Short mmCIF file of C-alpha atoms and ligand atoms in Angstrom, two decimals:
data_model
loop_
_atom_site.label_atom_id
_atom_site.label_comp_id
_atom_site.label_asym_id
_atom_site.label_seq_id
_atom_site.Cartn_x
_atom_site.Cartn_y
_atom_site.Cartn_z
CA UNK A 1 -68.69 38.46 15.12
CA UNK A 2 -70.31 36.23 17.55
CA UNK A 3 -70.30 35.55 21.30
CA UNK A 4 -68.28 32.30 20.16
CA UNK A 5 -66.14 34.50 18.29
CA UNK A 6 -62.21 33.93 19.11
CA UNK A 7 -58.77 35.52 18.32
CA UNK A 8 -56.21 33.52 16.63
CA UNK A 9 -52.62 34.03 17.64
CA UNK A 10 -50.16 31.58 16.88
CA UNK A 11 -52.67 29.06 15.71
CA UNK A 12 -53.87 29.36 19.42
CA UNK A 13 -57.87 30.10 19.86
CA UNK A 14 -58.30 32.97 22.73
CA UNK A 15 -62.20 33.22 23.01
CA UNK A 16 -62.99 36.70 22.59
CA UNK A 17 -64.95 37.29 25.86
CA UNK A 18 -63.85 35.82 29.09
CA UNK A 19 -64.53 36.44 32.89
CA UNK A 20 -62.30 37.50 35.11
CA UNK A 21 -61.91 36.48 38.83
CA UNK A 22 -59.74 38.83 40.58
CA UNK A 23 -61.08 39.84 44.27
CA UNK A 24 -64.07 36.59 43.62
CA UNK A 25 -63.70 34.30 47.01
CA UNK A 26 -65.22 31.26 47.88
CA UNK A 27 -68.54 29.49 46.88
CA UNK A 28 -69.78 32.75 44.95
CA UNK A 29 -66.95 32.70 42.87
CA UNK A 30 -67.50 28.88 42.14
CA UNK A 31 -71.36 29.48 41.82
CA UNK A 32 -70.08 32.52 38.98
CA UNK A 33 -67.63 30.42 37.08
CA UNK A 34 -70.00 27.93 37.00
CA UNK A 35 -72.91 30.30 35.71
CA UNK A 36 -70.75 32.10 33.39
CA UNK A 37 -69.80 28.94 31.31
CA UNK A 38 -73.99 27.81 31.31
CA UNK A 39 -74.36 30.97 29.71
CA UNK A 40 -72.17 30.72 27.19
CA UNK A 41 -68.65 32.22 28.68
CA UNK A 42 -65.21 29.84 27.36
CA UNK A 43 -62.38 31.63 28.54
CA UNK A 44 -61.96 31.96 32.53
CA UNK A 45 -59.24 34.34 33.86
CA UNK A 46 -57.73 33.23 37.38
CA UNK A 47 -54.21 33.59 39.11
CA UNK A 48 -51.86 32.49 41.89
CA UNK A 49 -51.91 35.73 43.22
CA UNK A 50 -56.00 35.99 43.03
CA UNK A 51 -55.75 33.22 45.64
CA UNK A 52 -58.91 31.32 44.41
CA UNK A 53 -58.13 28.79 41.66
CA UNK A 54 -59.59 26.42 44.23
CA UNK A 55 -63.13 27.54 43.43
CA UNK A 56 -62.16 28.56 39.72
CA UNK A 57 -61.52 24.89 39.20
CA UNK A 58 -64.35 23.79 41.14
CA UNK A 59 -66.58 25.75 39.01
CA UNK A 60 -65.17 24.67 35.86
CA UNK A 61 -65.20 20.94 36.80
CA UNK A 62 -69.05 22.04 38.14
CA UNK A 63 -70.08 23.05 34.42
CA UNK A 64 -69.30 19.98 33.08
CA UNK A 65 -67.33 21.97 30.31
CA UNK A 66 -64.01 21.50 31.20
CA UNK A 67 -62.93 20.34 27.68
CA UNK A 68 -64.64 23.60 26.25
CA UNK A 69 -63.11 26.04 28.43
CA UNK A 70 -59.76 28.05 28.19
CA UNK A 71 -58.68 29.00 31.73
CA UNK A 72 -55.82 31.07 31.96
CA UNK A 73 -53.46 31.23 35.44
CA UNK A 74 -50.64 33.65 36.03
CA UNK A 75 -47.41 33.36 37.72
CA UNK A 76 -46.89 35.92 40.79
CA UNK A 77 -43.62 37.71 40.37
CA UNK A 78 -41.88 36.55 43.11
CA UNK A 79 -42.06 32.96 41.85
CA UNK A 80 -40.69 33.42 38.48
CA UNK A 81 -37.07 32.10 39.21
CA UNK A 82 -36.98 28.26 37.72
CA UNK A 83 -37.77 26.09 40.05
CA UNK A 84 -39.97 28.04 42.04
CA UNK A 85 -42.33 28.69 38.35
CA UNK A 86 -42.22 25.02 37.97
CA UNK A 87 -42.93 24.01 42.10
CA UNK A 88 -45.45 27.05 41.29
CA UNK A 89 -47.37 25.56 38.09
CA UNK A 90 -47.69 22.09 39.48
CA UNK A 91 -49.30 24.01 42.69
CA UNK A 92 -51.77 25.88 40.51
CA UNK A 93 -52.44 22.64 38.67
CA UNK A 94 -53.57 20.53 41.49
CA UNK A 95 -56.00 23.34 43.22
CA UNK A 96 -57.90 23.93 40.01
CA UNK A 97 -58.03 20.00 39.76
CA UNK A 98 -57.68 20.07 36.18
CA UNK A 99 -54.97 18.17 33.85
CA UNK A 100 -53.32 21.10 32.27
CA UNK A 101 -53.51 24.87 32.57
CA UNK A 102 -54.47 26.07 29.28
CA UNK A 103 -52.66 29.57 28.73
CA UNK A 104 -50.37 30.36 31.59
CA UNK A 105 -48.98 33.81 31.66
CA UNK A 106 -46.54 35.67 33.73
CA UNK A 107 -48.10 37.91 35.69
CA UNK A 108 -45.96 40.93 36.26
CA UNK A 109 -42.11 41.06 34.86
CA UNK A 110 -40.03 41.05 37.96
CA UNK A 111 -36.28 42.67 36.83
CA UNK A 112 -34.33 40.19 39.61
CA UNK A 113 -35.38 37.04 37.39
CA UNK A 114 -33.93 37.21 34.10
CA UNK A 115 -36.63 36.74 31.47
CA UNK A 116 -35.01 33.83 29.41
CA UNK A 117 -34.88 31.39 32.75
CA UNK A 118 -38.33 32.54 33.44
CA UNK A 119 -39.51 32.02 29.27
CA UNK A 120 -36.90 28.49 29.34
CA UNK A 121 -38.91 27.58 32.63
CA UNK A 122 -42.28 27.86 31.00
CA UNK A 123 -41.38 26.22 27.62
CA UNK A 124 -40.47 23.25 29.97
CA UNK A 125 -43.61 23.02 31.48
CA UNK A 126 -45.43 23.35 27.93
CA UNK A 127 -43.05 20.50 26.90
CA UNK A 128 -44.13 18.58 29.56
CA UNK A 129 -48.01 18.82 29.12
CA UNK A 130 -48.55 20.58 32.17
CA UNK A 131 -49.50 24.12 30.01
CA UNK A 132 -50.74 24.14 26.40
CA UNK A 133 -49.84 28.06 25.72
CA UNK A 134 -47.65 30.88 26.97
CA UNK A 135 -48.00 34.53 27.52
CA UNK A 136 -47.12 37.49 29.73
CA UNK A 137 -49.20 40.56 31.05
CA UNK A 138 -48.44 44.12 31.86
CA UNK A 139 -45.66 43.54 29.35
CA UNK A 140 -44.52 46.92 28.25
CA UNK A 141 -42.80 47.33 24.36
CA UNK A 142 -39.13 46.83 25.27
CA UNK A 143 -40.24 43.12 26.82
CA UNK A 144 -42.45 42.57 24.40
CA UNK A 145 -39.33 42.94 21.92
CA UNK A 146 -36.77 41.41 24.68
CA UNK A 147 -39.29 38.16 25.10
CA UNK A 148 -39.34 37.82 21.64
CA UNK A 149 -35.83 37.08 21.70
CA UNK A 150 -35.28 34.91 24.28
CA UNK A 151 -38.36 32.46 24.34
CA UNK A 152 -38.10 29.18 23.31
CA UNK A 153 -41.81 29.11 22.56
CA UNK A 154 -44.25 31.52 20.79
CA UNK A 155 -46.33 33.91 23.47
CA UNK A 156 -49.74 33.96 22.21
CA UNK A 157 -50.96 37.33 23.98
CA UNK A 158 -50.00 40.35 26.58
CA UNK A 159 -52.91 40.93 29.47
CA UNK A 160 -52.51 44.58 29.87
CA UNK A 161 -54.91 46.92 31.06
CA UNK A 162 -57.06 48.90 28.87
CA UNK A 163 -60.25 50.42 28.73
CA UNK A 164 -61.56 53.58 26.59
CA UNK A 165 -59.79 56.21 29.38
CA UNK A 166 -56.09 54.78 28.58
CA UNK A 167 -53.94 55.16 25.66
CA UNK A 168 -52.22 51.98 24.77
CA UNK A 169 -51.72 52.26 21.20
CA UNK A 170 -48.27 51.37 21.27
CA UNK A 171 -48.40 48.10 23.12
CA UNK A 172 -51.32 47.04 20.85
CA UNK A 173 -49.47 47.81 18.17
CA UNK A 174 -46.55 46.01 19.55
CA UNK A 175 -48.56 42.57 20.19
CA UNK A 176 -50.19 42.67 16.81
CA UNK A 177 -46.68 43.00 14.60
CA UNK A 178 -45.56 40.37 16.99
CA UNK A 179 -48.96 38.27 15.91
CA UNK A 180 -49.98 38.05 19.66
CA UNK A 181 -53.44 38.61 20.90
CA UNK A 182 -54.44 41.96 23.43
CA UNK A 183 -56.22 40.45 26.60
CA UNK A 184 -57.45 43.47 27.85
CA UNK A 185 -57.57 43.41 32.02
CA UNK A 186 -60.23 46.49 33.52
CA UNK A 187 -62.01 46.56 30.36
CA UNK A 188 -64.62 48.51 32.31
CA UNK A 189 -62.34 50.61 34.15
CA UNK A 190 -63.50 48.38 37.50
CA UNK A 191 -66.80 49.95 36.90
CA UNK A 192 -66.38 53.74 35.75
CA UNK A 193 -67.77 53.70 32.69
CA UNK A 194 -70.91 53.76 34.04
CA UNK A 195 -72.18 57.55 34.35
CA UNK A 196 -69.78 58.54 31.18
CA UNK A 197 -71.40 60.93 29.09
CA UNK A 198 -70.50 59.27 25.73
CA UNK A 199 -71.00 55.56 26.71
CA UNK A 200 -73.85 56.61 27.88
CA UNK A 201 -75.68 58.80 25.07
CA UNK A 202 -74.09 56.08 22.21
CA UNK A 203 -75.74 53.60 24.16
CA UNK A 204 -79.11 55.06 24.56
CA UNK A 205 -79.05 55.00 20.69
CA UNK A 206 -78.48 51.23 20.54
CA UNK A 207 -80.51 50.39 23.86
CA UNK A 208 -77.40 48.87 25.78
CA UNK A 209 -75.48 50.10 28.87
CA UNK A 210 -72.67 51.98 28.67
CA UNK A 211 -70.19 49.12 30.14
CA UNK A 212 -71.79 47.04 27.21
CA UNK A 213 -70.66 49.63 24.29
CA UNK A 214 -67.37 49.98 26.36
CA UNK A 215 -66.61 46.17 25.97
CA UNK A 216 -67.92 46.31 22.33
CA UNK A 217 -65.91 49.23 21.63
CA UNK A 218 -62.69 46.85 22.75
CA UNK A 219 -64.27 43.48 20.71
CA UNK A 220 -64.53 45.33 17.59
CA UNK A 221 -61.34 46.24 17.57
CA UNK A 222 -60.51 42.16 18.09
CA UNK A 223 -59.12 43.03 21.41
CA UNK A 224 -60.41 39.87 23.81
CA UNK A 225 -61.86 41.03 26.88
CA UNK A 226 -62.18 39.88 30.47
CA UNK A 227 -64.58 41.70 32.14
CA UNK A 228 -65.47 40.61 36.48
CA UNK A 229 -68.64 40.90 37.77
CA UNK A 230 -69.80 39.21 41.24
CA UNK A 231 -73.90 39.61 40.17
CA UNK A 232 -74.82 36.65 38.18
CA UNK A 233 -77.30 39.41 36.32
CA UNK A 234 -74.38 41.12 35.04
CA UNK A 235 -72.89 37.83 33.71
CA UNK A 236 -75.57 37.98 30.88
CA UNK A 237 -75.02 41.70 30.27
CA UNK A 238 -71.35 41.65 29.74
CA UNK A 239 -71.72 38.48 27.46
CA UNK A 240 -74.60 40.42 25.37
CA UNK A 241 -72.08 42.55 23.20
CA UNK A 242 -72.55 40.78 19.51
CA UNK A 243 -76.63 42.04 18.61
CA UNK A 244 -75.74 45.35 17.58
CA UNK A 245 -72.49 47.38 16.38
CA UNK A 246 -70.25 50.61 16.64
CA UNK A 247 -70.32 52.50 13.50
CA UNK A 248 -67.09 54.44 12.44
CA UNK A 249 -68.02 57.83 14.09
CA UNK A 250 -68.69 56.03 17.49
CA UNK A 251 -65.92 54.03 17.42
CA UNK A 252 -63.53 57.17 16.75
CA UNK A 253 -65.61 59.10 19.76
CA UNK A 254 -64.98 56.89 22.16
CA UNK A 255 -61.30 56.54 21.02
CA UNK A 256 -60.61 60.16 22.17
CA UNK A 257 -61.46 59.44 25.81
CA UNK A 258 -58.26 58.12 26.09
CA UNK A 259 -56.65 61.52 26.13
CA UNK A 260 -57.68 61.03 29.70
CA UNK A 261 -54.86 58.68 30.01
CA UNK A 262 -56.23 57.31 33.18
CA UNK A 263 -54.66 54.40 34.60
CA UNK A 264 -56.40 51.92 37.18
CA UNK A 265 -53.26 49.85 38.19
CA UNK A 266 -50.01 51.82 39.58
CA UNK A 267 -46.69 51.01 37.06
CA UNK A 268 -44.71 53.95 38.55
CA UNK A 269 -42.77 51.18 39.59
CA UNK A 270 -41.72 49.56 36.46
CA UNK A 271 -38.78 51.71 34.70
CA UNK A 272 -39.60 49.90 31.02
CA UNK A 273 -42.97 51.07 30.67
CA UNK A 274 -43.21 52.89 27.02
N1 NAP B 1 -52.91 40.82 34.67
C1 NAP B 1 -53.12 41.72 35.60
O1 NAP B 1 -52.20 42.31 36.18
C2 NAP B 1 -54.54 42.05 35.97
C3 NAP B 1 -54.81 43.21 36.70
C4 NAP B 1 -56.15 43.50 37.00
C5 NAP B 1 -57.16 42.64 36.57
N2 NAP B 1 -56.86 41.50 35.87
C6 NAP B 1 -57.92 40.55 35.41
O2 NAP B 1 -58.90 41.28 34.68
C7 NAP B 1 -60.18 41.07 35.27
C8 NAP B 1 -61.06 42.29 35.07
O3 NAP B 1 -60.48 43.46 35.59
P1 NAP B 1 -60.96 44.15 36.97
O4 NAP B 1 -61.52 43.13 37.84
O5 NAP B 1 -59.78 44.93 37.45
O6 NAP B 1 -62.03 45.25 36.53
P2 NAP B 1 -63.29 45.33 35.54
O7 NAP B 1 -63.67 44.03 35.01
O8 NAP B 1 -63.00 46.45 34.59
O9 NAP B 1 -64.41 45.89 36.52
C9 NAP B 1 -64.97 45.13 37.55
C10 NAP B 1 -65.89 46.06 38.33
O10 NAP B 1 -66.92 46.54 37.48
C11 NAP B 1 -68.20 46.22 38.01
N3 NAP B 1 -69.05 45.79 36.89
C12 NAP B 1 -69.03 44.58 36.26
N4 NAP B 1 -69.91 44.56 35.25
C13 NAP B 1 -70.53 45.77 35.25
C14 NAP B 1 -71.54 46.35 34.46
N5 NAP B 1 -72.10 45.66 33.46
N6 NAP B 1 -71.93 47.63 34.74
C15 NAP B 1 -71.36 48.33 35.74
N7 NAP B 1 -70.38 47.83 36.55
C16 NAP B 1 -69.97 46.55 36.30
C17 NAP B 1 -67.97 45.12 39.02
O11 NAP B 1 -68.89 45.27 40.09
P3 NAP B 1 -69.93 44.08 40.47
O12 NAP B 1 -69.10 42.96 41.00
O13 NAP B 1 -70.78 44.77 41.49
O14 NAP B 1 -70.65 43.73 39.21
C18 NAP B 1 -66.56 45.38 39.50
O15 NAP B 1 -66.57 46.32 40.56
C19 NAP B 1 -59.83 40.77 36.74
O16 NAP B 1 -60.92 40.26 37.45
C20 NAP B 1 -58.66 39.85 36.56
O17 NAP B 1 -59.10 38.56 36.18
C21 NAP B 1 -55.57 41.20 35.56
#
């Protein structure tokens, strides 16, 4: 396992480690895109909702790396009916200035569009060249298995939070009989791993920071992850996950802090979630 190392679903390549953009505005976030693909970062994570794939494209198109790099967008719920996903997509398209979104997901299900206009809509746009792949996020079981029937093209992954302090066994377990790849959103718990007792002390033992064996904990389980930082110096650390490795009794350690069952992002609303 590399830091070139990517997850093949559906003879689509997801590179393993990506950044994500949520809450990055303006010329820092361009300036971090940009950065992030010098040092060695192919997978960019962006969305309608995010409101800055102006300066996600612009740092893309600044790397001179476009044709290397897999950025992802995401549909906002409210736009999911058919013609608004397709007004939508060609919107997206033309701020990041780039010919074709690479892996377009939908962002949140939203139960007033039903799914198979939403899936038909996207396969259109893949027909058309606009997208290359399709996926969802915060896709609970049922959809997962609801999706499955209804879209005319293969999803390649759910984007669903997880991080050591959440239990999502089932989901995983869902994408992976389904052959679709885990993108895992808060893979850091927006920070809280730091100051964990077990991060911490397995990390001491292998000289890295505790968000570092957090994200390799996720990576070794081939689970791609898409950690945001807005410090360039933290770019390098969140990349630097593939010089040393989790044995066994680690890995199972850190698997029982998800008894804590702590989730980041509220789905109280969502009456599917399994
Ligand atoms: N599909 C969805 O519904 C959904 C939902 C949420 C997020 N996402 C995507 O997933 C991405 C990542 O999730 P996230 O932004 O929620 O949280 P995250 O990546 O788990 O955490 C980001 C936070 O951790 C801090 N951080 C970064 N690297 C660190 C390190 N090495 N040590 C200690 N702290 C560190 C950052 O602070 P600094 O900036 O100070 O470094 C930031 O406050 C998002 O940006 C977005 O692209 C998708």
């Amino acid at each position: 396992m590399s830091a070139q190392t990517i997850v093949e679903a559906k003879d689509f390549a997801i590179p393993i480690v990506g950044l994500g953009t949520w809450a990055l505005r303006g010329r820092d976030c361009a300036r971090l895109v940009e950065q992030a693909i010098r040092i060695g970062y192919r997978h960019i994570d962006t969305a309608q909702m995010y409101d800055n794939e102006r300066e996600v494209g612009e740092g893309v198109r600044a790397s001179g790396k476009r044709n290397e790099v897999m950025v992802t967008t995401k549909v906002q719920p409210s736009l999911l009916a058919p013609h608004d996903l397709e007004r939508s997509v060609k919107e997206s398209l033309a701020k990041l200035r780039i010919d074709h979104i690479d892996l377009l997901l939908i962002h949140w299900p939203n139960p007033r569009v039903p799914l198979a206009e939403t899936l038909g809509a996207m396969a259109k746009m893949k027909q058309a060249g606009f997208v290359r792949q399709l996926g969802v996020s915060n896709f609970t079981v049922a959809l997962l298995d609801e999706a499955k029937k209804v879209s005319p093209e293969p999803l390649v992954c759910d984007q669903i939070e997880c991080h050591p302090f959440l239990d999502q066994h089932k989901v995983i377990a869902a994408c992976r009989a389904q052959g679709m790849a885990v993108v895992a959103y808060s893979p850091i718990a927006r920070g809280n791993v730091r100051g964990n007792e077990v991060l911490e002390r397995i990390g001491k033992v292998h000289k890295k920071s505790a968000a570092q064996v957090c994200l390799r904990f996720l990576v070794q389980q081939g689970i791609v992850v898409i950690p945001r930082t807005s410090k360039i110096e933290r770019l390098e650390e969140n990349f630097a996950l593939f010089d040393f490795a989790l044995s066994d009794a680690e890995m199972a350690e850190i698997g029982k802090l998800s008894g804590r069952n702590d989730r980041i992002v509220d789905f109280s609303w969502s009456p599917n979630w399994d």
